[in-house]
Amino acid sequence: MTAIAMIATMLWAAAPQAAVPAEAEALRPGTVAIEPLADPAVPAAARQTFADAVERALSDARFMALPVTSRSRYIARVKVTRTARGAVTSKAKTPGPAAAVGNWGAAIGVSMPSNKQALRGLIVTELEVELVLRDGMKPVWRGRALTAQAEGTRADAPATLAPKLASAAVRSFPAEQPEPVSIP
């Protein structure tokens, strides 16, 4: 190292460093414990499915998930709400093609698919993820996503909804989301 480089290094080390704002420090990825919040309207298995999806989404955002009992930097509070908002029509389940032969071999019946519609409840599912600094329990970030699906359909199943909503809720990190992201 040259004498000039050594002097420059010493001057830089001795110079006062700009303080990093606490908010900027708080919003960098780190260790996180996932904590699903209880809601009697959402079964425990569904809450766990959403918590697991949030863990994967945070992992994609460079967080490292630790057990809830650990001393993680953050706690991710995961809240799932489901609200009925009217009714919609959706395709009714009808049996597929089938043939039946009567006892004497004379009767044949064939069932064909139809375009029947069934009236189902419209369910709005919202996922909220709030990151809290474990030290001081101060909320530092929140992401939300929601979707509306016909009740009882494959699209309304927790295994289908959880990854989509978790990914959308965490996608904007570290930017704050003033409104929930709507997912089709």
CSV table of C-alpha atoms in Angstrom, one decimal:
chain,number,residue,atom,x,y,z
A,1,MET,CA,0.0,0.0,0.0
A,2,THR,CA,1.3,3.4,-0.9
A,3,ALA,CA,1.7,6.2,1.6
A,4,ILE,CA,-1.0,8.2,0.0
A,5,ALA,CA,-3.4,5.2,0.1
A,6,MET,CA,-2.6,4.7,3.8
A,7,ILE,CA,-3.2,8.4,4.6
A,8,ALA,CA,-6.5,8.3,2.7
A,9,THR,CA,-7.6,5.2,4.5
A,10,MET,CA,-6.8,6.7,7.9
A,11,LEU,CA,-8.6,10.0,7.1
A,12,TRP,CA,-11.7,8.1,6.0
A,13,ALA,CA,-11.7,5.9,9.1
A,14,ALA,CA,-11.3,9.1,11.3
A,15,ALA,CA,-14.0,11.0,9.5
A,16,PRO,CA,-17.4,11.1,11.1
A,17,GLN,CA,-19.7,8.5,9.5
A,18,ALA,CA,-23.2,9.5,8.5
A,19,ALA,CA,-25.7,7.8,10.9
A,20,VAL,CA,-28.0,5.3,9.2
A,21,PRO,CA,-31.6,6.1,10.0
A,22,ALA,CA,-33.3,3.6,12.3
A,23,GLU,CA,-36.0,2.9,9.7
A,24,ALA,CA,-33.5,2.0,7.0
A,25,GLU,CA,-31.6,-0.2,9.4
A,26,ALA,CA,-34.9,-1.9,10.3
A,27,LEU,CA,-35.9,-2.7,6.8
A,28,ARG,CA,-33.1,-5.0,5.7
A,29,PRO,CA,-33.7,-8.8,5.5
A,30,GLY,CA,-32.7,-10.9,8.4
A,31,THR,CA,-33.9,-13.7,10.6
A,32,VAL,CA,-37.7,-14.0,11.0
A,33,ALA,CA,-40.1,-16.1,13.1
A,34,ILE,CA,-43.5,-16.7,11.5
A,35,GLU,CA,-46.5,-16.2,13.8
A,36,PRO,CA,-49.9,-17.0,12.4
A,37,LEU,CA,-52.6,-15.0,14.3
A,38,ALA,CA,-55.6,-16.9,15.4
A,39,ASP,CA,-59.0,-16.3,13.8
A,40,PRO,CA,-61.9,-18.5,14.6
A,41,ALA,CA,-63.3,-18.1,11.1
A,42,VAL,CA,-60.2,-19.6,9.5
A,43,PRO,CA,-59.3,-23.3,10.5
A,44,ALA,CA,-55.9,-23.9,12.1
A,45,ALA,CA,-54.8,-26.0,9.1
A,46,ALA,CA,-55.6,-23.2,6.7
A,47,ARG,CA,-53.7,-20.7,8.9
A,48,GLN,CA,-50.7,-22.9,8.9
A,49,THR,CA,-50.9,-23.3,5.1
A,50,PHE,CA,-50.8,-19.5,4.8
A,51,ALA,CA,-47.9,-19.2,7.4
A,52,ASP,CA,-45.9,-21.7,5.4
A,53,ALA,CA,-46.5,-19.8,2.2
A,54,VAL,CA,-45.4,-16.5,3.8
A,55,GLU,CA,-42.3,-18.3,5.1
A,56,ARG,CA,-41.4,-19.3,1.5
A,57,ALA,CA,-42.2,-15.8,0.2
A,58,LEU,CA,-40.0,-14.2,2.8
A,59,SER,CA,-37.2,-16.7,2.0
A,60,ASP,CA,-37.4,-15.5,-1.6
A,61,ALA,CA,-37.0,-12.0,-0.3
A,62,ARG,CA,-33.7,-13.1,1.5
A,63,PHE,CA,-35.1,-13.6,5.0
A,64,MET,CA,-34.1,-16.7,7.0
A,65,ALA,CA,-37.0,-18.3,8.9
A,66,LEU,CA,-36.3,-19.5,12.4
A,67,PRO,CA,-38.6,-21.3,14.9
A,68,VAL,CA,-41.0,-19.0,16.8
A,69,THR,CA,-39.2,-19.7,20.1
A,70,SER,CA,-35.9,-18.4,18.6
A,71,ARG,CA,-34.3,-15.1,19.0
A,72,SER,CA,-35.0,-13.9,15.4
A,73,ARG,CA,-34.5,-10.2,14.4
A,74,TYR,CA,-38.2,-10.0,13.2
A,75,ILE,CA,-41.5,-11.6,13.9
A,76,ALA,CA,-43.8,-11.9,10.9
A,77,ARG,CA,-47.4,-11.7,12.1
A,78,VAL,CA,-49.6,-13.5,9.5
A,79,LYS,CA,-53.3,-12.7,9.5
A,80,VAL,CA,-55.8,-14.3,7.2
A,81,THR,CA,-59.4,-13.1,7.0
A,82,ARG,CA,-62.2,-14.5,4.9
A,83,THR,CA,-65.4,-12.5,4.3
A,84,ALA,CA,-68.6,-13.4,2.4
A,85,ARG,CA,-69.5,-10.7,-0.1
A,86,GLY,CA,-72.6,-11.9,-2.0
A,87,ALA,CA,-73.0,-14.7,-4.5
A,88,VAL,CA,-71.7,-15.6,-8.0
A,89,THR,CA,-72.5,-18.3,-10.5
A,90,SER,CA,-69.9,-20.9,-11.3
A,91,LYS,CA,-69.9,-24.1,-13.3
A,92,ALA,CA,-71.8,-26.8,-11.5
A,93,LYS,CA,-70.1,-30.2,-11.0
A,94,THR,CA,-71.8,-32.7,-13.2
A,95,PRO,CA,-71.0,-36.3,-13.7
A,96,GLY,CA,-68.9,-37.2,-16.8
A,97,PRO,CA,-70.1,-39.4,-19.6
A,98,ALA,CA,-71.3,-42.8,-18.4
A,99,ALA,CA,-73.3,-45.7,-19.8
A,100,ALA,CA,-75.6,-48.1,-18.0
A,101,VAL,CA,-77.1,-51.3,-19.2
A,102,GLY,CA,-80.4,-52.5,-17.6
A,103,ASN,CA,-81.0,-56.0,-16.1
A,104,TRP,CA,-82.2,-57.4,-19.4
A,105,GLY,CA,-79.7,-55.6,-21.6
A,106,ALA,CA,-82.4,-53.5,-23.2
A,107,ALA,CA,-82.0,-50.1,-21.4
A,108,ILE,CA,-79.1,-47.9,-22.0
A,109,GLY,CA,-78.6,-44.6,-20.2
A,110,VAL,CA,-76.0,-41.9,-21.0
A,111,SER,CA,-75.1,-39.0,-18.9
A,112,MET,CA,-73.5,-36.0,-20.8
A,113,PRO,CA,-71.8,-33.0,-19.3
A,114,SER,CA,-73.8,-29.8,-19.2
A,115,ASN,CA,-73.2,-26.1,-18.9
A,116,LYS,CA,-75.3,-25.8,-15.8
A,117,GLN,CA,-74.4,-23.0,-13.4
A,118,ALA,CA,-74.5,-23.1,-9.6
A,119,LEU,CA,-74.9,-20.2,-7.2
A,120,ARG,CA,-72.0,-20.0,-4.8
A,121,GLY,CA,-70.9,-17.6,-2.2
A,122,LEU,CA,-68.2,-15.0,-3.2
A,123,ILE,CA,-65.5,-15.1,-0.6
A,124,VAL,CA,-62.9,-12.4,-0.2
A,125,THR,CA,-59.7,-13.7,1.3
A,126,GLU,CA,-57.1,-11.2,2.6
A,127,LEU,CA,-53.6,-11.9,3.8
A,128,GLU,CA,-51.7,-9.4,5.9
A,129,VAL,CA,-48.1,-9.8,6.8
A,130,GLU,CA,-46.7,-7.4,9.4
A,131,LEU,CA,-43.0,-7.4,10.3
A,132,VAL,CA,-42.2,-6.5,13.8
A,133,LEU,CA,-38.7,-5.8,15.2
A,134,ARG,CA,-38.4,-8.3,18.1
A,135,ASP,CA,-36.4,-5.7,20.1
A,136,GLY,CA,-39.1,-3.2,21.2
A,137,MET,CA,-41.9,-5.0,19.2
A,138,LYS,CA,-42.1,-2.1,16.8
A,139,PRO,CA,-43.9,-2.7,13.5
A,140,VAL,CA,-41.6,-1.8,10.6
A,141,TRP,CA,-43.3,-3.1,7.5
A,142,ARG,CA,-46.7,-4.3,6.3
A,143,GLY,CA,-47.8,-6.0,3.1
A,144,ARG,CA,-51.3,-7.1,2.1
A,145,ALA,CA,-53.0,-9.0,-0.7
A,146,LEU,CA,-56.5,-10.1,-1.4
A,147,THR,CA,-58.6,-12.1,-3.8
A,148,ALA,CA,-62.2,-13.0,-4.4
A,149,GLN,CA,-63.2,-16.5,-5.4
A,150,ALA,CA,-66.3,-18.6,-5.6
A,151,GLU,CA,-66.7,-20.6,-2.4
A,152,GLY,CA,-65.9,-24.3,-2.5
A,153,THR,CA,-64.0,-24.2,-5.8
A,154,ARG,CA,-60.4,-25.3,-6.4
A,155,ALA,CA,-59.4,-21.6,-6.8
A,156,ASP,CA,-60.7,-21.0,-3.2
A,157,ALA,CA,-58.7,-23.8,-1.6
A,158,PRO,CA,-56.0,-22.7,0.9
A,159,ALA,CA,-53.3,-24.6,-1.0
A,160,THR,CA,-54.1,-22.6,-4.1
A,161,LEU,CA,-54.7,-19.2,-2.5
A,162,ALA,CA,-51.8,-19.1,0.0
A,163,PRO,CA,-48.8,-19.1,-2.4
A,164,LYS,CA,-50.4,-16.4,-4.6
A,165,LEU,CA,-51.4,-14.1,-1.8
A,166,ALA,CA,-48.1,-14.5,0.1
A,167,SER,CA,-46.0,-13.8,-3.0
A,168,ALA,CA,-48.1,-10.7,-3.8
A,169,ALA,CA,-48.0,-9.4,-0.2
A,170,VAL,CA,-44.2,-9.7,0.2
A,171,ARG,CA,-43.3,-8.7,-3.4
A,172,SER,CA,-43.0,-5.0,-2.6
A,173,PHE,CA,-40.6,-5.4,0.4
A,174,PRO,CA,-39.1,-3.0,1.6
A,175,ALA,CA,-41.7,-0.5,0.2
A,176,GLU,CA,-44.8,-0.1,2.3
A,177,GLN,CA,-48.1,-1.0,0.6
A,178,PRO,CA,-50.8,1.6,1.4
A,179,GLU,CA,-53.5,-0.6,-0.1
A,180,PRO,CA,-53.7,-4.4,-0.5
A,181,VAL,CA,-52.6,-5.9,-3.8
A,182,SER,CA,-55.6,-7.4,-5.6
A,183,ILE,CA,-54.9,-10.9,-7.2
A,184,PRO,CA,-57.3,-12.5,-9.7
